[in-house]
Coordinates of C-alpha atoms in Angstrom, one line a residue:
X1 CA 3.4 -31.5 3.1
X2 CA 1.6 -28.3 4.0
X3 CA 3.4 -25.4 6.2
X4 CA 1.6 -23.0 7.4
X5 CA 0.6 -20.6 9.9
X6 CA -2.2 -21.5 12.2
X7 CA -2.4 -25.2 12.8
X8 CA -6.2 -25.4 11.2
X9 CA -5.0 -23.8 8.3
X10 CA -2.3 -26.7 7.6
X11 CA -5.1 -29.0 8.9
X12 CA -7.3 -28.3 6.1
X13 CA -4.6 -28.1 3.2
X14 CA -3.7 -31.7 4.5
X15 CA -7.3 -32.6 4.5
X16 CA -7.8 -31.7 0.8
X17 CA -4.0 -33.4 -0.2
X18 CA -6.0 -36.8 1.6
X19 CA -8.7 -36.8 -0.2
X20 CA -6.8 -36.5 -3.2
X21 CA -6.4 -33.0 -4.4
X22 CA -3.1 -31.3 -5.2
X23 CA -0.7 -28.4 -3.8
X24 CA -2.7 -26.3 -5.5
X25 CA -6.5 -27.4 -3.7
X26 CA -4.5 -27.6 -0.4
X27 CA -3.0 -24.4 -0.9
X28 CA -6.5 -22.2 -1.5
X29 CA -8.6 -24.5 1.3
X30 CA -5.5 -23.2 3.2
X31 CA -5.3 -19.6 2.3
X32 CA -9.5 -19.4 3.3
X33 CA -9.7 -21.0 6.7
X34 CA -6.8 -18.2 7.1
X35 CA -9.0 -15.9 6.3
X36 CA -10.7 -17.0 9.7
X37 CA -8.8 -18.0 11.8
X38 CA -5.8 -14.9 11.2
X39 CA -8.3 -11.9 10.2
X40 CA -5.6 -9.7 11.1
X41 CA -3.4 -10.6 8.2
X42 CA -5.2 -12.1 5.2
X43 CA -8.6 -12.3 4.1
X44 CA -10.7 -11.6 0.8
X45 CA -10.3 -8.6 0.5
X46 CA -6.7 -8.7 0.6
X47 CA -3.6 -9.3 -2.2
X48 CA -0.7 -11.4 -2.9
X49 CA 1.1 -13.7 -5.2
X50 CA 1.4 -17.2 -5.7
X51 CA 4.3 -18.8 -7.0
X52 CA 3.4 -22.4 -8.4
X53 CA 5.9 -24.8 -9.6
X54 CA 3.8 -27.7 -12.0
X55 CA 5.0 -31.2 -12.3
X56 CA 6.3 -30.5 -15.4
X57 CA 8.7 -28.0 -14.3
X58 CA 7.0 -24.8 -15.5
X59 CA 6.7 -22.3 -13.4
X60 CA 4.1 -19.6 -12.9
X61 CA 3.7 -16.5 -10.7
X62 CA 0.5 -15.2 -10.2
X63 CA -0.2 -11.5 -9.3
X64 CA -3.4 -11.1 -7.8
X65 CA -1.8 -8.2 -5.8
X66 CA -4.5 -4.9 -5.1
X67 CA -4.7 -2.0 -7.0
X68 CA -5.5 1.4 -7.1
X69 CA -8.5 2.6 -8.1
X70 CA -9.4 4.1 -11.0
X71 CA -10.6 7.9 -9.3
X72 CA -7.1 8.1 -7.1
X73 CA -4.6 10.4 -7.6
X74 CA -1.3 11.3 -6.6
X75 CA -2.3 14.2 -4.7
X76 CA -4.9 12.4 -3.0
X77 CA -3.5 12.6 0.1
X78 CA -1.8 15.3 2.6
X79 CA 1.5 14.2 2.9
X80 CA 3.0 15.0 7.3
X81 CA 6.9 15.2 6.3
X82 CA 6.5 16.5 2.9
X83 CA 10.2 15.6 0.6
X84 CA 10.8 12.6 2.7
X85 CA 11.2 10.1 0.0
X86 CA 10.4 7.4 2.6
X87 CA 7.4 9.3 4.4
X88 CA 4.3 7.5 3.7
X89 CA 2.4 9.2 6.8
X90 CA -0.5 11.8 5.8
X91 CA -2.9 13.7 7.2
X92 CA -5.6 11.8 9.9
X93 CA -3.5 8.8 8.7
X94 CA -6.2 8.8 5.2
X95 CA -4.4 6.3 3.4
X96 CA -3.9 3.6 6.3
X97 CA -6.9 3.9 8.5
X98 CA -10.5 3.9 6.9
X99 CA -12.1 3.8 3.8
X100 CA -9.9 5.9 1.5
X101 CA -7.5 3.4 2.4
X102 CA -8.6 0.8 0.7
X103 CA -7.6 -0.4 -2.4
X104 CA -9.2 -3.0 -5.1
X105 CA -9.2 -6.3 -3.8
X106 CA -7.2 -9.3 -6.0
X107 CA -7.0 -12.5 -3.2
X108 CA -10.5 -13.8 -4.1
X109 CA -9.7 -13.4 -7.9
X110 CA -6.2 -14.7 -7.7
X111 CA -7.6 -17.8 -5.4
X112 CA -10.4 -18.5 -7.8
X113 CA -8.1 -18.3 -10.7
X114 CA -5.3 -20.8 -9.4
X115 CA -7.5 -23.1 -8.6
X116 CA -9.7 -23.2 -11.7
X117 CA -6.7 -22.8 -14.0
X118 CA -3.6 -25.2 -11.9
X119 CA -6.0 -26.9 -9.3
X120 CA -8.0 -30.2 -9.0
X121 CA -11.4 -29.8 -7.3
X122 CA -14.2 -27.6 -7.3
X123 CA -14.4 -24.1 -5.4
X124 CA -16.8 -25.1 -2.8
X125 CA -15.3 -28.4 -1.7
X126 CA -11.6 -26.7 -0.8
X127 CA -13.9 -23.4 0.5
X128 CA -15.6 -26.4 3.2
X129 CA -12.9 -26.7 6.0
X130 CA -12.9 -22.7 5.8
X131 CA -17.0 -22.5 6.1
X132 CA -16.7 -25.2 9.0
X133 CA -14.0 -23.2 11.0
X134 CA -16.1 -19.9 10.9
X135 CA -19.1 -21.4 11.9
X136 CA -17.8 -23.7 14.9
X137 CA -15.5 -21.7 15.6
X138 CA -11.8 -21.7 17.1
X139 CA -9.8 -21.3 20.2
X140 CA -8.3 -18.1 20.0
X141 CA -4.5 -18.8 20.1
X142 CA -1.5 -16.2 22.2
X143 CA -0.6 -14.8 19.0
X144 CA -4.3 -13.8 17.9
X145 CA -4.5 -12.5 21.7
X146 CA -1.6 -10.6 21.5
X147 CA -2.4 -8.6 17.8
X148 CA -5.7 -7.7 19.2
X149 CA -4.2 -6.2 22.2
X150 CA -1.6 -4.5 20.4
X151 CA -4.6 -2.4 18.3
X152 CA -7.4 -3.0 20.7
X153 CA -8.2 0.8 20.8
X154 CA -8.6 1.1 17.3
X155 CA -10.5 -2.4 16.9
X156 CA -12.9 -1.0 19.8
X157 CA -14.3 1.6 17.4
X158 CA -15.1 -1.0 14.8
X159 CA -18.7 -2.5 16.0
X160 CA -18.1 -6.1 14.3
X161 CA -14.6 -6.2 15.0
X162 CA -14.8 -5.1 19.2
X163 CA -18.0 -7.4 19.7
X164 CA -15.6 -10.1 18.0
X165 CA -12.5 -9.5 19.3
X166 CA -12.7 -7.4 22.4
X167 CA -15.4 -9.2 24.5
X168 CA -16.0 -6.7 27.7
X169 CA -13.8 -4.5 26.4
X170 CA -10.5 -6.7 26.5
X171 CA -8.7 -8.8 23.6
X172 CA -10.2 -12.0 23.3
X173 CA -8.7 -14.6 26.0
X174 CA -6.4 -17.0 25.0
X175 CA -8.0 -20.6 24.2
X176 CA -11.6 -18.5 24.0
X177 CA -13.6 -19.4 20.9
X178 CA -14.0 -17.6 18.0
X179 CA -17.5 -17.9 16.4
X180 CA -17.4 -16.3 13.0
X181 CA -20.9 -16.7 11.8
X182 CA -21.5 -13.5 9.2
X183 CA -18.5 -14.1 7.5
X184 CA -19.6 -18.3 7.5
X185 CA -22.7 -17.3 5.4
X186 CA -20.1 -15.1 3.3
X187 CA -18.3 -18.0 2.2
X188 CA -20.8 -20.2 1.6
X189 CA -22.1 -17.4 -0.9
X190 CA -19.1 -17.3 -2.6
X191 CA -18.4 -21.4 -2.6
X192 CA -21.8 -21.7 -4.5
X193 CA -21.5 -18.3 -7.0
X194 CA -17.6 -17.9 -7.3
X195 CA -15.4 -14.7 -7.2
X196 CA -18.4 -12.8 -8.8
X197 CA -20.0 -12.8 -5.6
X198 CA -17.6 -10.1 -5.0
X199 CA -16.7 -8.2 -8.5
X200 CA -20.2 -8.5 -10.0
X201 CA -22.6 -9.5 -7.4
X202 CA -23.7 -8.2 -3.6
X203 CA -20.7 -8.6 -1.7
X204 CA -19.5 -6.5 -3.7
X205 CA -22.5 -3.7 -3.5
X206 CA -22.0 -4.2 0.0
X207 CA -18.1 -3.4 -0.2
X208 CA -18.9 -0.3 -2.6
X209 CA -22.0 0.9 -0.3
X210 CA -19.7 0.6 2.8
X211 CA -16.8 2.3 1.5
X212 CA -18.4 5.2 -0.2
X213 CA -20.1 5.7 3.1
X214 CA -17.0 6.4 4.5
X215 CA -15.2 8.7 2.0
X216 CA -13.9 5.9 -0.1
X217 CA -13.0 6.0 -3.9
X218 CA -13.5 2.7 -5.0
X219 CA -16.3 2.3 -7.1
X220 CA -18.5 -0.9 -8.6
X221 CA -16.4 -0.7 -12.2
X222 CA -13.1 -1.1 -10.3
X223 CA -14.2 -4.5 -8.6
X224 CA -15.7 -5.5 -12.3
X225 CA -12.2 -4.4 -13.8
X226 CA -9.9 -6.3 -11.5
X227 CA -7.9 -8.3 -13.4
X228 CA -4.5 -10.2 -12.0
X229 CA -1.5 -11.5 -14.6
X230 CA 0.5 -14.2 -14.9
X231 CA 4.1 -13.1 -14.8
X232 CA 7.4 -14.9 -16.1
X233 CA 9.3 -16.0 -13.0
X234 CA 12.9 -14.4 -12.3
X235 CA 15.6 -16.9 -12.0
X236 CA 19.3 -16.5 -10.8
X237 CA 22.4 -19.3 -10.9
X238 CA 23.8 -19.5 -7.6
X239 CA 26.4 -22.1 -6.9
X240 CA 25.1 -24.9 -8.8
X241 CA 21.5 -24.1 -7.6
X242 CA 18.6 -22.2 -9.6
X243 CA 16.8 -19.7 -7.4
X244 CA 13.5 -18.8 -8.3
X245 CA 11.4 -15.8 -7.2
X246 CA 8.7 -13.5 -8.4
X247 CA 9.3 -10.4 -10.5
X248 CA 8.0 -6.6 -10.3
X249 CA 6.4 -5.3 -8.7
X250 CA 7.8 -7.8 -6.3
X251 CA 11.0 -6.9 -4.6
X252 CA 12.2 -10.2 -4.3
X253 CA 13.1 -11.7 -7.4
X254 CA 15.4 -8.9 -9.0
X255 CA 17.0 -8.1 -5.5
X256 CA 17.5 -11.6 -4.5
X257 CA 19.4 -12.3 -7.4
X258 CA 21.1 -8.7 -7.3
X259 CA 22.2 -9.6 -3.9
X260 CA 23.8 -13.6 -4.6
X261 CA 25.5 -12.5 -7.4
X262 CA 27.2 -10.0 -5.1
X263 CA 28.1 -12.9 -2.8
X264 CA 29.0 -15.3 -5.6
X265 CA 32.6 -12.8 -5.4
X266 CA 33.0 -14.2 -1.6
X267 CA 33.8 -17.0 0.2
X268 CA 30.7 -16.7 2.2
X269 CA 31.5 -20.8 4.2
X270 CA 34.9 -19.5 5.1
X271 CA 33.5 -15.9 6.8
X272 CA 31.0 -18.8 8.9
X273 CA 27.5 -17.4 10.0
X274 CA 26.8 -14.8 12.4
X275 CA 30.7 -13.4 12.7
X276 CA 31.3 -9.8 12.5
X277 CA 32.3 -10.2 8.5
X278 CA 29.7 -12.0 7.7
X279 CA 26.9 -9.7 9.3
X280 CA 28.7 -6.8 7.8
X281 CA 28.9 -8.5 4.1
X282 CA 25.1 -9.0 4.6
X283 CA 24.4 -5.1 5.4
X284 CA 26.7 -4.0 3.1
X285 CA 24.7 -6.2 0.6
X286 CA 21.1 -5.2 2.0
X287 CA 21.7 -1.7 1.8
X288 CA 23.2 -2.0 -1.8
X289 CA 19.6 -3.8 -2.5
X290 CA 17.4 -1.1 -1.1
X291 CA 19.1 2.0 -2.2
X292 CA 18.3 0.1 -6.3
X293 CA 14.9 -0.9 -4.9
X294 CA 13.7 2.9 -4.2
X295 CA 14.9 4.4 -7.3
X296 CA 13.6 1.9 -9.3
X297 CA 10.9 -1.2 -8.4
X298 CA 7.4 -0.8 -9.2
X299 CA 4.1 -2.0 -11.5
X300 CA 6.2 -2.5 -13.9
X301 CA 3.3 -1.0 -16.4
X302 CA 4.2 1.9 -15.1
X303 CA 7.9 2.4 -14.3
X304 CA 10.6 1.0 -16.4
X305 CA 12.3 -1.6 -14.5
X306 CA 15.6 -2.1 -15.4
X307 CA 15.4 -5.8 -14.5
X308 CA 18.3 -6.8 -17.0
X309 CA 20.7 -4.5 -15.2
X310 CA 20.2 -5.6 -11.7
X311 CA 20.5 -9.2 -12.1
X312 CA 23.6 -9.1 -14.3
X313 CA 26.8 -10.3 -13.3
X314 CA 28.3 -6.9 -14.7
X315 CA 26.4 -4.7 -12.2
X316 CA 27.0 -7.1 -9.4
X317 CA 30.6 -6.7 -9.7
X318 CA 30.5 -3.4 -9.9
X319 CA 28.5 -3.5 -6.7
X320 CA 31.0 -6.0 -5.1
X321 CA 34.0 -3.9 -5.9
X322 CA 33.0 -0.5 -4.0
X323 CA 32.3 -2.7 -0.3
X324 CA 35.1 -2.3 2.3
X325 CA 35.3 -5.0 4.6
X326 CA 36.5 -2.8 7.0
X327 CA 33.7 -0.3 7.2
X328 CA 29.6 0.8 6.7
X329 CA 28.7 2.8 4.2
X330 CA 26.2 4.6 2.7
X331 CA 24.9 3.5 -0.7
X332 CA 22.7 5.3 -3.3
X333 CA 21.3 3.9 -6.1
X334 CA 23.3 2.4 -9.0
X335 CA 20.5 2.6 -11.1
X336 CA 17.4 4.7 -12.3
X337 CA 14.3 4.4 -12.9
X338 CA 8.9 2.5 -0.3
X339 CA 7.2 1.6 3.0
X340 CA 5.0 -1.8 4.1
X341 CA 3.0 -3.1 7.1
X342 CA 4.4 -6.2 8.0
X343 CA 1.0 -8.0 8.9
X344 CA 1.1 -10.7 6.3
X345 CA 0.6 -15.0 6.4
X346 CA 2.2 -17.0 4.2
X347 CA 1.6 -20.8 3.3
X348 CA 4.4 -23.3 1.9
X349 CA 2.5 -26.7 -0.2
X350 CA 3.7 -29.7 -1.6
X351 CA 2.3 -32.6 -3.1
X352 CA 3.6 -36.5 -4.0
X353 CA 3.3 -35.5 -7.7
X354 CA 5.9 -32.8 -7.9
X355 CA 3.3 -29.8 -7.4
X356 CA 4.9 -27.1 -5.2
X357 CA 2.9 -24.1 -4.0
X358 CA 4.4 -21.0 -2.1
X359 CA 1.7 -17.8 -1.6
X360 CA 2.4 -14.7 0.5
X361 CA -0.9 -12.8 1.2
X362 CA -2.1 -9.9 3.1
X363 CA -3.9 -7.6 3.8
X364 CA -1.1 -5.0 4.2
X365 CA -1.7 -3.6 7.9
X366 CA -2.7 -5.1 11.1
X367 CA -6.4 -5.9 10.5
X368 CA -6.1 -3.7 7.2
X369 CA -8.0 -0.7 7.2
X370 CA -10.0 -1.2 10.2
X371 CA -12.7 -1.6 8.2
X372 CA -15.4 -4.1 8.6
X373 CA -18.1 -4.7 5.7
X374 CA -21.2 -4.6 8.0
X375 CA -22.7 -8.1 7.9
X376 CA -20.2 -10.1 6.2
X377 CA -17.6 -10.4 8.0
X378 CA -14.8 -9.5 5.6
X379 CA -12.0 -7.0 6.7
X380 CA -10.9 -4.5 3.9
X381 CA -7.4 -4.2 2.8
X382 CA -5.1 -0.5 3.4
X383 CA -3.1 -1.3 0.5
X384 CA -3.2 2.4 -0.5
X385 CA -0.6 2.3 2.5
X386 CA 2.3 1.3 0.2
X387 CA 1.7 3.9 -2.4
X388 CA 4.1 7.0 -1.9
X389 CA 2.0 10.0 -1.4
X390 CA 4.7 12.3 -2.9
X391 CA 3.3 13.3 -6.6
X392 CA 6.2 12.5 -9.3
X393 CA 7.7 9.4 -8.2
X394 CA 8.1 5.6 -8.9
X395 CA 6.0 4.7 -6.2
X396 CA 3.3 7.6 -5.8
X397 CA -0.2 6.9 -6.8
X398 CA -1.9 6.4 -10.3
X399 CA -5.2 5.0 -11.3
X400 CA -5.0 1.1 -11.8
X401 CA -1.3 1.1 -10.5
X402 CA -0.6 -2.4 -8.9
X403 CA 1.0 -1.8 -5.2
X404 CA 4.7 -2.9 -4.8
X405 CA 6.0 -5.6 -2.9
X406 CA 8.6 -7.2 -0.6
X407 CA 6.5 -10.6 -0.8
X408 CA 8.8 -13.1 -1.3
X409 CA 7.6 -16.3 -2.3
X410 CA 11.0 -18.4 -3.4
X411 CA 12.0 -21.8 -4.4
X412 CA 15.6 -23.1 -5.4
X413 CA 16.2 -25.6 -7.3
X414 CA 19.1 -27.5 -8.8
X415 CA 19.2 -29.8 -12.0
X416 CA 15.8 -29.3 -12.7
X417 CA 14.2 -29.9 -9.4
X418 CA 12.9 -28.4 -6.7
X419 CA 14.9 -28.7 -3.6
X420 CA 13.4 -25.8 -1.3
X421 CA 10.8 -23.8 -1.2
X422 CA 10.0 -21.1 1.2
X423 CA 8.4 -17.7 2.5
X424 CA 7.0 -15.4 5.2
X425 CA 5.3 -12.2 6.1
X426 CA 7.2 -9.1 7.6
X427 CA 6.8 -6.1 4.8
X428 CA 10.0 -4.7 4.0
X429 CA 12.2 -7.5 5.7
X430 CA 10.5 -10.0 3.8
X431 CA 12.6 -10.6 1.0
X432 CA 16.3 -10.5 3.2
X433 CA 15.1 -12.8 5.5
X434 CA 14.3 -15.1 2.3
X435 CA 17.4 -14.2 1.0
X436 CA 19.3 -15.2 4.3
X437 CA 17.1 -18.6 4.8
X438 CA 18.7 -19.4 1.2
X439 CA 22.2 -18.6 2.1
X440 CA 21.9 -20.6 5.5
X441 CA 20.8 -23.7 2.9
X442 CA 23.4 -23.1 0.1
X443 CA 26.7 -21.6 1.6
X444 CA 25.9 -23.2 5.1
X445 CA 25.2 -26.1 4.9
X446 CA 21.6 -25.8 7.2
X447 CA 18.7 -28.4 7.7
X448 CA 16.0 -26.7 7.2
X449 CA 14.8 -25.8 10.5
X450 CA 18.0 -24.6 11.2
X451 CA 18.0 -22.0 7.8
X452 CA 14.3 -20.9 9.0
X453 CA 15.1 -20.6 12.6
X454 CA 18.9 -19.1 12.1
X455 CA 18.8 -15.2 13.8
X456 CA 18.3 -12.9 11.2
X457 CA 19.7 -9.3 10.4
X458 CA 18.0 -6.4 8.4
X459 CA 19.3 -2.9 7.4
X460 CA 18.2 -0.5 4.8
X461 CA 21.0 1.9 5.6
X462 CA 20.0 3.0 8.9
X463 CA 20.5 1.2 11.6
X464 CA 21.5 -2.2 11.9
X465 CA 18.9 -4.9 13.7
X466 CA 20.2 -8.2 15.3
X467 CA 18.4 -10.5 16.8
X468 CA 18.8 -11.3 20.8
X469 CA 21.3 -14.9 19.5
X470 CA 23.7 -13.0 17.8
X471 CA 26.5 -12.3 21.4
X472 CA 27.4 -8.5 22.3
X473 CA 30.7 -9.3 21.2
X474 CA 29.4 -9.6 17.9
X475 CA 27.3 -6.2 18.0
X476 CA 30.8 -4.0 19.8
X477 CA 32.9 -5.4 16.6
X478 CA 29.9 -4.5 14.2
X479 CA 29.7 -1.0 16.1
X480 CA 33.9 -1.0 15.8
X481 CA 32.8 -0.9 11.5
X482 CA 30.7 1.8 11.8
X483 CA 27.3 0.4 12.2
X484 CA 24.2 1.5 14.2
X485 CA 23.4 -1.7 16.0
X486 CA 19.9 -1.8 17.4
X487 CA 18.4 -5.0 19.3
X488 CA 15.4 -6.3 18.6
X489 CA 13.2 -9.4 19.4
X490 CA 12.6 -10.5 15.8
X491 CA 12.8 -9.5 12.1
X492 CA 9.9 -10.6 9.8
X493 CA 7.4 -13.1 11.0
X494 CA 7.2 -16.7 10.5
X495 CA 8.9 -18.9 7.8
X496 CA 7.2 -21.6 6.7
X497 CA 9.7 -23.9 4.2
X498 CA 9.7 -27.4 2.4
X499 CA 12.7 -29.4 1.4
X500 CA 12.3 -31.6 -1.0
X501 CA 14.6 -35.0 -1.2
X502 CA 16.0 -36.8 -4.3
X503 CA 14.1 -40.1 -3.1
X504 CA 10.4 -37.9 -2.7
X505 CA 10.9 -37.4 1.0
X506 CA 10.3 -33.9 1.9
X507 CA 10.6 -32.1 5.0
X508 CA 8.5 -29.3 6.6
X509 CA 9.5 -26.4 8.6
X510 CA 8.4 -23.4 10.9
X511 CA 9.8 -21.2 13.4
X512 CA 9.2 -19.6 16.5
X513 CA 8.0 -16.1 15.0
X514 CA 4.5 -17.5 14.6
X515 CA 2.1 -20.1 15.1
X516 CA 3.8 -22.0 12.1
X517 CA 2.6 -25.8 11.6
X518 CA 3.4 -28.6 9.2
X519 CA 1.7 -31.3 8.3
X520 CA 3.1 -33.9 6.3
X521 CA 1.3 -36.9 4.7
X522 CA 3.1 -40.5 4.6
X523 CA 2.1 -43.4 3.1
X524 CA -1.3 -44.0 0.8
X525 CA -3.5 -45.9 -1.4
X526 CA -3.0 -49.6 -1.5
X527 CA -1.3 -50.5 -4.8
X528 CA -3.4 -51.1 -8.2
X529 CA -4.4 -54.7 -8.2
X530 CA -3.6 -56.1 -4.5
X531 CA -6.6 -57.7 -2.4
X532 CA -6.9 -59.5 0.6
X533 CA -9.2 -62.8 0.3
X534 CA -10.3 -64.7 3.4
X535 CA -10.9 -68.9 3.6

């Protein structure tokens, strides 16, 4: 089964599962033709993490997430509302538009790596559906048509990108093809010589060449320097399940757990879904989350994480025993020790042999830094986006520092095995809408489709956001408690999610937030031994 985000994409993961690679293969032959086919989120330049569960129930989490490099500073940029912890705006917009923006790249490294280390085939053969796509080329789908014209004015100041993207002057027509044919000849370099195409070889002068062109600070020794890590997984027991998420400088795994061991004090079936209680419980429980996030989630090589803490019982029931039912509240941190884009693509794999693959990648903002390595074809991350430009705090800048997270790439299991695994983009409401997905599965009972497709909420202590499905009653007796209600007509992007049965039957899922599409294989290979004769 491979859920993803663009239909071509899960074609080509389900290509490499039929001729006989595993979750990982699919999940990198996957992860490239997204490169093409959804430039504005993901590409290889990019950054993200992969959380791999092996048939023999290990799992690993691999950060191939960008970093800084090593001539930035924390003064680096001109800060607009100077003492606003959660500013990230600065002067000329430096650290989100253009080359100062653009941090070292890890998604080519971390791709490379997964596959060589977990994987089954060579580089080139998964990299082939991706070189095919860019050189045929695709029919530009609503989605793709409507991100262009939401940034057309700054994509029309990009040569590459407006020729591309904004034929005559106006975002690419829906079903119009998309020929990619630079960045086709950029993958088939890097299929034949590897990721050192990029960190020791000419894509990489190209990158450097470009970028110091432009004011950038990236030089050739941080490309050669890049290095991701495998991190120990972050686990949590929540009514008889195991759930299973990725540590610092991830948000999700800590806060996740910080947040169902707050619930584990409720009875979160009898409240039912989408009452006024229930959304309440959940903003109380959100807001208790972010305020511990800000003070104290980062690289963890740099900021003392007090992991432990926050995914203790103890602190969760101190947590638990300060919410009113009755009421919002404000909440600062309990402990010591951010902003996103929420242009991101994430791909859900699973194969017949107990491999399980869920990846979040990005390249932060919409079409990252708006910057387009002249003829290649590759798009440049603005990673240096999530860095707070405030000098003397968890998240400001520092050479090498690894940028934080909301990525969210989760899996629950119970006895052992794998039941669910799931994910999406949408920066800093990533990781609740994960969160939520795994209550809708656990405390309510949800199919899948139903847990990914459920409305979602999402507060970080200001207002409250409901999707249009959850009734005005609803919002007036959430409003009655004290909270801010604002309407909007989504939170996050699209969930892609597996469930996997006791008898090996596994069911794929998407929603309606993007162009989500599964593919699941059935049947296979004729058993060992049987023939057909003829008289």
């Amino acid at each position: 089964m491979v859920v993803t985000n663009h239909p071509l994409a899960s074609a080509a993961g389900a290509e490499v599962l039929l001729g006989g690679g595993n979750a990982v293969d699919a999940a990198v032959a996957a992860l490239f033709v997204l490169t093409v086919v959804e430039p504005m989120m993901v590409g290889t330049l990019g950054g993200g993490i992969s959380h791999i569960r092996l048939p023999d129930g290990r799992h690993v989490l691999i950060d191939n997430l960008s970093t800084a490099p090593a001539a930035a500073r924390p003064d680096m940029y001109e800060p607009v509302a100077d003492g606003v912890a959660s500013a990230r705006e600065t002067r000329d917009q430096k650290n989100a538009v253009g080359a100062a923006a653009v941090a070292v790249p890890g998604a080519l490294a971390g791709w490379a790596h997964m596959l060589a280390e977990y994987g089954t085939r060579p580089l080139g053969t998964v990299m082939r559906p991706a070189i095919r796509v860019a050189a045929e080329g695709f029919a530009a789908t609503p989605y793709l048509h409507d991100c262009v014209g939401s940034v057309a004015r700054e994509l029309s100041e990009v040569a590459g990108l407006s020729k591309l993207l904004l034929p005559g002057g106006q975002p690419i027509a829906v079903g119009q093809a998309v020929v990619r044919t630079d960045y086709a000849t950029t993958l088939r370099h890097i299929a034949e010589e590897g990721p050192d195409a990029l960190y020791r070889g000419r894509l990489g002068d190209a990158l450097i060449d470009h970028l110091e062109a432009g004011g950038g600070c990236m030089s050739r020794d941080d490309l050669s320097a890049y290095s991701l890590i495998e991190r120990d997984v972050i686990s949590v027991d929540y009514r008889g399940h195991t759930v299973v998420g990725p540590p610092p400088p991830a948000s999700a795994g800590v806060h996740i757990a910080e947040m169902l061991n707050i619930l584990a004090g409720y009875d979160v079936r009898a409240l039912g879904f989408g009452t006024p209680d229930y959304i309440h419980l959940l903003a109380e429980v959100l807001k208790i989350a972010f305020a511990d996030r800000a003070a104290a989630t980062a690289d963890p090589a740099f900021v003392d994480v007090p992991v432990a803490r926050l995914t203790s019982m103890a602190y969760a029931d101190e947590r638990r025993a300060a919410i009113d039912m009755t009421r919002a509240q404000d909440w600062s941190a309990g402990v010591g020790g951010g902003g996103e884009s929420r242009d991101t693509t994430h791909l859900t794999v699973a194969d017949s042999d107990g491999c399980v693959v869920a990846a979040t990648h990005t390249l932060n903002g919409l079409f990252g830094a708006y910057v387009e390595v002249p003829g290649t074809g590759m798009l440049a991350n603005n990673y240096m986006y999530n860095f707070d430009p405030h000098p003397g705090r968890a998240l400001s800048i520092a050479p090498g520092k690894r940028v934080f997270t909301s990525m969210a790439p989760m899996m629950v299991a119970r006895d052992g095995r794998v039941l669910h695994a799931l994910g999406l983009p949408g920066a800093l409401r990533i990781f609740p809408s994960a969160f939520q997905a795994i209550v809708n599965l656990i405390d309510h009972g949800m199919t899948t489709q139903e847990a990914v497709e459920a409305p979602r909420i999402w507060t970080e202590g200001g207002s409250l956001e409901l999707e249009p499905a959850f009734s005005d009653d609803t919002a007036v007796a959430l409003a009655r408690k004290g909270h801010t209600i604002e309407r909007v007509k989504c939170i996050a992007g699209g969930m892609s999610a597996i469930t996997l049965s006791p008898d090996g039957a596994m069911t794929g899922s998407a929603c309606w937030r993007a162009d989500g599409t599964p593919v699941g294989i059935a049947g296979g290979l004729a058993r060992p031994g049987v023939r057909f004769t003829t008289n």
